[in-house]
Amino acid sequence: MRPSLSITIWLLLIRVTRCPRPYRLGHEHFWTSGTDQGEEGTFFWLSTGRPVTYTNWNAGEPNNFRYENGEEEHCLELWNRDGKGLKWNDTPCSFETFFVCEVQ
Ligand SMILES: [Ca+2]
Ligand SMILES: [Ca+2]
């Protein structure tokens, strides 16, 4: 059973407010819905099915890094890699981090 949006946001806020790291959001990594799982190097938004047209990659990204277990990077995250702000990185889809909610 999936939690409702209000419960999901509430759980996110609890997690965010309990973490003392930079941004006071608890972490330096945040998921977006971007992925290139369909075709390597061609990113689209899972949330809309539309292609990614604007980009804001960290230097050297996307690099589709391959890990020892064979996993490659196919999911798009925001990453404050150099402490200068959140930019994009492709990372393993199994990576556990925070997500961002869009409220309309
Ligand atoms: Ca990839
Ligand atoms: Ca990467």
mmCIF file with all atom_site columns, C-alpha atoms and ligand atoms in Angstrom:
data_model
loop_
_atom_site.group_PDB
_atom_site.id
_atom_site.type_symbol
_atom_site.label_atom_id
_atom_site.label_alt_id
_atom_site.label_comp_id
_atom_site.label_asym_id
_atom_site.label_entity_id
_atom_site.label_seq_id
_atom_site.pdbx_PDB_ins_code
_atom_site.Cartn_x
_atom_site.Cartn_y
_atom_site.Cartn_z
_atom_site.occupancy
_atom_site.B_iso_or_equiv
_atom_site.pdbx_formal_charge
_atom_site.auth_seq_id
_atom_site.auth_comp_id
_atom_site.auth_asym_id
_atom_site.auth_atom_id
_atom_site.pdbx_PDB_model_num
ATOM   1   C  CA . MET A 1 1   ? 0.000  0.000  0.000   1.00 0.00 ? 1   MET A CA 1
ATOM   2   C  CA . ARG A 1 2   ? 1.394  3.396  -0.996  1.00 0.00 ? 2   ARG A CA 1
ATOM   3   C  CA . PRO A 1 3   ? 1.269  6.191  1.585   1.00 0.00 ? 3   PRO A CA 1
ATOM   4   C  CA . SER A 1 4   ? -0.756 9.267  0.692   1.00 0.00 ? 4   SER A CA 1
ATOM   5   C  CA . LEU A 1 5   ? 1.047  12.373 -0.550  1.00 0.00 ? 5   LEU A CA 1
ATOM   6   C  CA . SER A 1 6   ? 0.481  14.200 2.747   1.00 0.00 ? 6   SER A CA 1
ATOM   7   C  CA . ILE A 1 7   ? 1.964  11.299 4.738   1.00 0.00 ? 7   ILE A CA 1
ATOM   8   C  CA . THR A 1 8   ? 4.893  11.075 2.342   1.00 0.00 ? 8   THR A CA 1
ATOM   9   C  CA . ILE A 1 9   ? 5.644  14.799 2.704   1.00 0.00 ? 9   ILE A CA 1
ATOM   10  C  CA . TRP A 1 10  ? 5.273  14.556 6.488   1.00 0.00 ? 10  TRP A CA 1
ATOM   11  C  CA . LEU A 1 11  ? 7.753  11.666 6.626   1.00 0.00 ? 11  LEU A CA 1
ATOM   12  C  CA . LEU A 1 12  ? 10.137 13.609 4.391   1.00 0.00 ? 12  LEU A CA 1
ATOM   13  C  CA . LEU A 1 13  ? 9.935  16.655 6.662   1.00 0.00 ? 13  LEU A CA 1
ATOM   14  C  CA . ILE A 1 14  ? 10.680 14.538 9.733   1.00 0.00 ? 14  ILE A CA 1
ATOM   15  C  CA . ARG A 1 15  ? 13.717 13.091 7.998   1.00 0.00 ? 15  ARG A CA 1
ATOM   16  C  CA . VAL A 1 16  ? 14.857 16.493 6.751   1.00 0.00 ? 16  VAL A CA 1
ATOM   17  C  CA . THR A 1 17  ? 14.503 18.295 10.062  1.00 0.00 ? 17  THR A CA 1
ATOM   18  C  CA . ARG A 1 18  ? 16.416 15.634 11.989  1.00 0.00 ? 18  ARG A CA 1
ATOM   19  C  CA . CYS A 1 19  ? 19.543 15.838 9.857   1.00 0.00 ? 19  CYS A CA 1
ATOM   20  C  CA . PRO A 1 20  ? 22.188 18.464 10.719  1.00 0.00 ? 20  PRO A CA 1
ATOM   21  C  CA . ARG A 1 21  ? 24.061 18.474 7.408   1.00 0.00 ? 21  ARG A CA 1
ATOM   22  C  CA . PRO A 1 22  ? 24.435 21.295 4.848   1.00 0.00 ? 22  PRO A CA 1
ATOM   23  C  CA . TYR A 1 23  ? 21.278 22.864 3.425   1.00 0.00 ? 23  TYR A CA 1
ATOM   24  C  CA . ARG A 1 24  ? 19.554 21.839 6.668   1.00 0.00 ? 24  ARG A CA 1
ATOM   25  C  CA . LEU A 1 25  ? 17.932 19.275 4.443   1.00 0.00 ? 25  LEU A CA 1
ATOM   26  C  CA . GLY A 1 26  ? 20.091 16.473 5.741   1.00 0.00 ? 26  GLY A CA 1
ATOM   27  C  CA . HIS A 1 27  ? 21.966 15.493 2.659   1.00 0.00 ? 27  HIS A CA 1
ATOM   28  C  CA . GLU A 1 28  ? 23.793 16.620 -0.443  1.00 0.00 ? 28  GLU A CA 1
ATOM   29  C  CA . HIS A 1 29  ? 22.019 14.268 -2.832  1.00 0.00 ? 29  HIS A CA 1
ATOM   30  C  CA . PHE A 1 30  ? 18.417 14.441 -4.060  1.00 0.00 ? 30  PHE A CA 1
ATOM   31  C  CA . TRP A 1 31  ? 16.641 12.312 -6.626  1.00 0.00 ? 31  TRP A CA 1
ATOM   32  C  CA . THR A 1 32  ? 14.974 13.729 -9.679  1.00 0.00 ? 32  THR A CA 1
ATOM   33  C  CA . SER A 1 33  ? 12.856 11.614 -12.042 1.00 0.00 ? 33  SER A CA 1
ATOM   34  C  CA . GLY A 1 34  ? 15.458 11.781 -14.826 1.00 0.00 ? 34  GLY A CA 1
ATOM   35  C  CA . THR A 1 35  ? 16.855 8.545  -16.256 1.00 0.00 ? 35  THR A CA 1
ATOM   36  C  CA . ASP A 1 36  ? 18.625 7.141  -19.299 1.00 0.00 ? 36  ASP A CA 1
ATOM   37  C  CA . GLN A 1 37  ? 17.589 3.534  -18.665 1.00 0.00 ? 37  GLN A CA 1
ATOM   38  C  CA . GLY A 1 38  ? 15.880 3.320  -22.050 1.00 0.00 ? 38  GLY A CA 1
ATOM   39  C  CA . GLU A 1 39  ? 18.846 4.436  -24.136 1.00 0.00 ? 39  GLU A CA 1
ATOM   40  C  CA . GLU A 1 40  ? 22.287 5.118  -22.727 1.00 0.00 ? 40  GLU A CA 1
ATOM   41  C  CA . GLY A 1 41  ? 23.017 8.840  -22.737 1.00 0.00 ? 41  GLY A CA 1
ATOM   42  C  CA . THR A 1 42  ? 19.479 9.908  -23.676 1.00 0.00 ? 42  THR A CA 1
ATOM   43  C  CA . PHE A 1 43  ? 17.764 11.213 -20.561 1.00 0.00 ? 43  PHE A CA 1
ATOM   44  C  CA . PHE A 1 44  ? 14.030 11.671 -20.071 1.00 0.00 ? 44  PHE A CA 1
ATOM   45  C  CA . TRP A 1 45  ? 11.792 12.520 -17.112 1.00 0.00 ? 45  TRP A CA 1
ATOM   46  C  CA . LEU A 1 46  ? 9.936  9.516  -15.690 1.00 0.00 ? 46  LEU A CA 1
ATOM   47  C  CA . SER A 1 47  ? 7.405  11.928 -14.192 1.00 0.00 ? 47  SER A CA 1
ATOM   48  C  CA . THR A 1 48  ? 6.278  13.185 -17.621 1.00 0.00 ? 48  THR A CA 1
ATOM   49  C  CA . GLY A 1 49  ? 7.842  10.879 -20.200 1.00 0.00 ? 49  GLY A CA 1
ATOM   50  C  CA . ARG A 1 50  ? 9.364  13.926 -21.867 1.00 0.00 ? 50  ARG A CA 1
ATOM   51  C  CA . PRO A 1 51  ? 13.006 14.254 -22.943 1.00 0.00 ? 51  PRO A CA 1
ATOM   52  C  CA . VAL A 1 52  ? 15.411 16.257 -20.817 1.00 0.00 ? 52  VAL A CA 1
ATOM   53  C  CA . THR A 1 53  ? 16.083 19.474 -22.732 1.00 0.00 ? 53  THR A CA 1
ATOM   54  C  CA . TYR A 1 54  ? 17.660 21.688 -20.057 1.00 0.00 ? 54  TYR A CA 1
ATOM   55  C  CA . THR A 1 55  ? 20.795 20.365 -18.332 1.00 0.00 ? 55  THR A CA 1
ATOM   56  C  CA . ASN A 1 56  ? 22.912 21.431 -15.364 1.00 0.00 ? 56  ASN A CA 1
ATOM   57  C  CA . TRP A 1 57  ? 25.506 18.678 -15.043 1.00 0.00 ? 57  TRP A CA 1
ATOM   58  C  CA . ASN A 1 58  ? 28.463 18.693 -12.687 1.00 0.00 ? 58  ASN A CA 1
ATOM   59  C  CA . ALA A 1 59  ? 31.758 18.803 -14.592 1.00 0.00 ? 59  ALA A CA 1
ATOM   60  C  CA . GLY A 1 60  ? 32.512 15.428 -16.185 1.00 0.00 ? 60  GLY A CA 1
ATOM   61  C  CA . GLU A 1 61  ? 28.918 14.202 -15.858 1.00 0.00 ? 61  GLU A CA 1
ATOM   62  C  CA . PRO A 1 62  ? 27.078 12.207 -16.979 1.00 0.00 ? 62  PRO A CA 1
ATOM   63  C  CA . ASN A 1 63  ? 29.853 9.601  -16.925 1.00 0.00 ? 63  ASN A CA 1
ATOM   64  C  CA . ASN A 1 64  ? 27.798 6.380  -16.650 1.00 0.00 ? 64  ASN A CA 1
ATOM   65  C  CA . PHE A 1 65  ? 30.353 5.075  -14.128 1.00 0.00 ? 65  PHE A CA 1
ATOM   66  C  CA . ARG A 1 66  ? 30.440 1.275  -13.866 1.00 0.00 ? 66  ARG A CA 1
ATOM   67  C  CA . TYR A 1 67  ? 30.789 -0.180 -10.357 1.00 0.00 ? 67  TYR A CA 1
ATOM   68  C  CA . GLU A 1 68  ? 32.498 -3.434 -9.323  1.00 0.00 ? 68  GLU A CA 1
ATOM   69  C  CA . ASN A 1 69  ? 29.122 -5.173 -9.092  1.00 0.00 ? 69  ASN A CA 1
ATOM   70  C  CA . GLY A 1 70  ? 28.445 -4.263 -12.717 1.00 0.00 ? 70  GLY A CA 1
ATOM   71  C  CA . GLU A 1 71  ? 25.870 -1.602 -11.963 1.00 0.00 ? 71  GLU A CA 1
ATOM   72  C  CA . GLU A 1 72  ? 26.052 1.517  -14.108 1.00 0.00 ? 72  GLU A CA 1
ATOM   73  C  CA . GLU A 1 73  ? 24.674 5.000  -13.561 1.00 0.00 ? 73  GLU A CA 1
ATOM   74  C  CA . HIS A 1 74  ? 21.260 5.538  -15.135 1.00 0.00 ? 74  HIS A CA 1
ATOM   75  C  CA . CYS A 1 75  ? 19.372 7.777  -12.709 1.00 0.00 ? 75  CYS A CA 1
ATOM   76  C  CA . LEU A 1 76  ? 19.675 11.551 -12.398 1.00 0.00 ? 76  LEU A CA 1
ATOM   77  C  CA . GLU A 1 77  ? 20.331 13.140 -9.035  1.00 0.00 ? 77  GLU A CA 1
ATOM   78  C  CA . LEU A 1 78  ? 21.097 16.617 -7.734  1.00 0.00 ? 78  LEU A CA 1
ATOM   79  C  CA . TRP A 1 79  ? 24.495 16.534 -6.037  1.00 0.00 ? 79  TRP A CA 1
ATOM   80  C  CA . ASN A 1 80  ? 26.344 19.283 -4.188  1.00 0.00 ? 80  ASN A CA 1
ATOM   81  C  CA . ARG A 1 81  ? 29.668 17.722 -5.121  1.00 0.00 ? 81  ARG A CA 1
ATOM   82  C  CA . ASP A 1 82  ? 31.934 20.738 -4.702  1.00 0.00 ? 82  ASP A CA 1
ATOM   83  C  CA . GLY A 1 83  ? 29.976 22.647 -2.061  1.00 0.00 ? 83  GLY A CA 1
ATOM   84  C  CA . LYS A 1 84  ? 28.973 25.322 -4.567  1.00 0.00 ? 84  LYS A CA 1
ATOM   85  C  CA . GLY A 1 85  ? 25.428 24.212 -5.155  1.00 0.00 ? 85  GLY A CA 1
ATOM   86  C  CA . LEU A 1 86  ? 23.338 21.381 -6.466  1.00 0.00 ? 86  LEU A CA 1
ATOM   87  C  CA . LYS A 1 87  ? 24.132 20.242 -9.981  1.00 0.00 ? 87  LYS A CA 1
ATOM   88  C  CA . TRP A 1 88  ? 23.290 17.092 -11.876 1.00 0.00 ? 88  TRP A CA 1
ATOM   89  C  CA . ASN A 1 89  ? 24.952 13.688 -11.742 1.00 0.00 ? 89  ASN A CA 1
ATOM   90  C  CA . ASP A 1 90  ? 24.020 10.292 -13.113 1.00 0.00 ? 90  ASP A CA 1
ATOM   91  C  CA . THR A 1 91  ? 24.227 7.711  -10.353 1.00 0.00 ? 91  THR A CA 1
ATOM   92  C  CA . PRO A 1 92  ? 23.104 4.115  -9.717  1.00 0.00 ? 92  PRO A CA 1
ATOM   93  C  CA . CYS A 1 93  ? 19.337 3.845  -9.475  1.00 0.00 ? 93  CYS A CA 1
ATOM   94  C  CA . SER A 1 94  ? 19.803 1.682  -6.357  1.00 0.00 ? 94  SER A CA 1
ATOM   95  C  CA . PHE A 1 95  ? 21.371 4.604  -4.481  1.00 0.00 ? 95  PHE A CA 1
ATOM   96  C  CA . GLU A 1 96  ? 19.281 5.588  -1.433  1.00 0.00 ? 96  GLU A CA 1
ATOM   97  C  CA . THR A 1 97  ? 18.802 9.300  -0.866  1.00 0.00 ? 97  THR A CA 1
ATOM   98  C  CA . PHE A 1 98  ? 16.140 11.981 -0.509  1.00 0.00 ? 98  PHE A CA 1
ATOM   99  C  CA . PHE A 1 99  ? 13.556 12.857 -3.089  1.00 0.00 ? 99  PHE A CA 1
ATOM   100 C  CA . VAL A 1 100 ? 11.929 16.151 -4.012  1.00 0.00 ? 100 VAL A CA 1
ATOM   101 C  CA . CYS A 1 101 ? 8.162  16.636 -4.074  1.00 0.00 ? 101 CYS A CA 1
ATOM   102 C  CA . GLU A 1 102 ? 6.392  18.923 -6.511  1.00 0.00 ? 102 GLU A CA 1
ATOM   103 C  CA . VAL A 1 103 ? 3.180  20.268 -5.015  1.00 0.00 ? 103 VAL A CA 1
ATOM   104 C  CA . GLN A 1 104 ? 0.564  21.802 -7.268  1.00 0.00 ? 104 GLN A CA 1
HETATM 105 CA CA . CA  B 2 .   ? 23.569 5.844  -17.992 1.00 0.00 ? 1   CA  B CA 1
HETATM 106 CA CA . CA  B 2 .   ? 27.993 10.000 -12.543 1.00 0.00 ? 2   CA  B CA 1
#
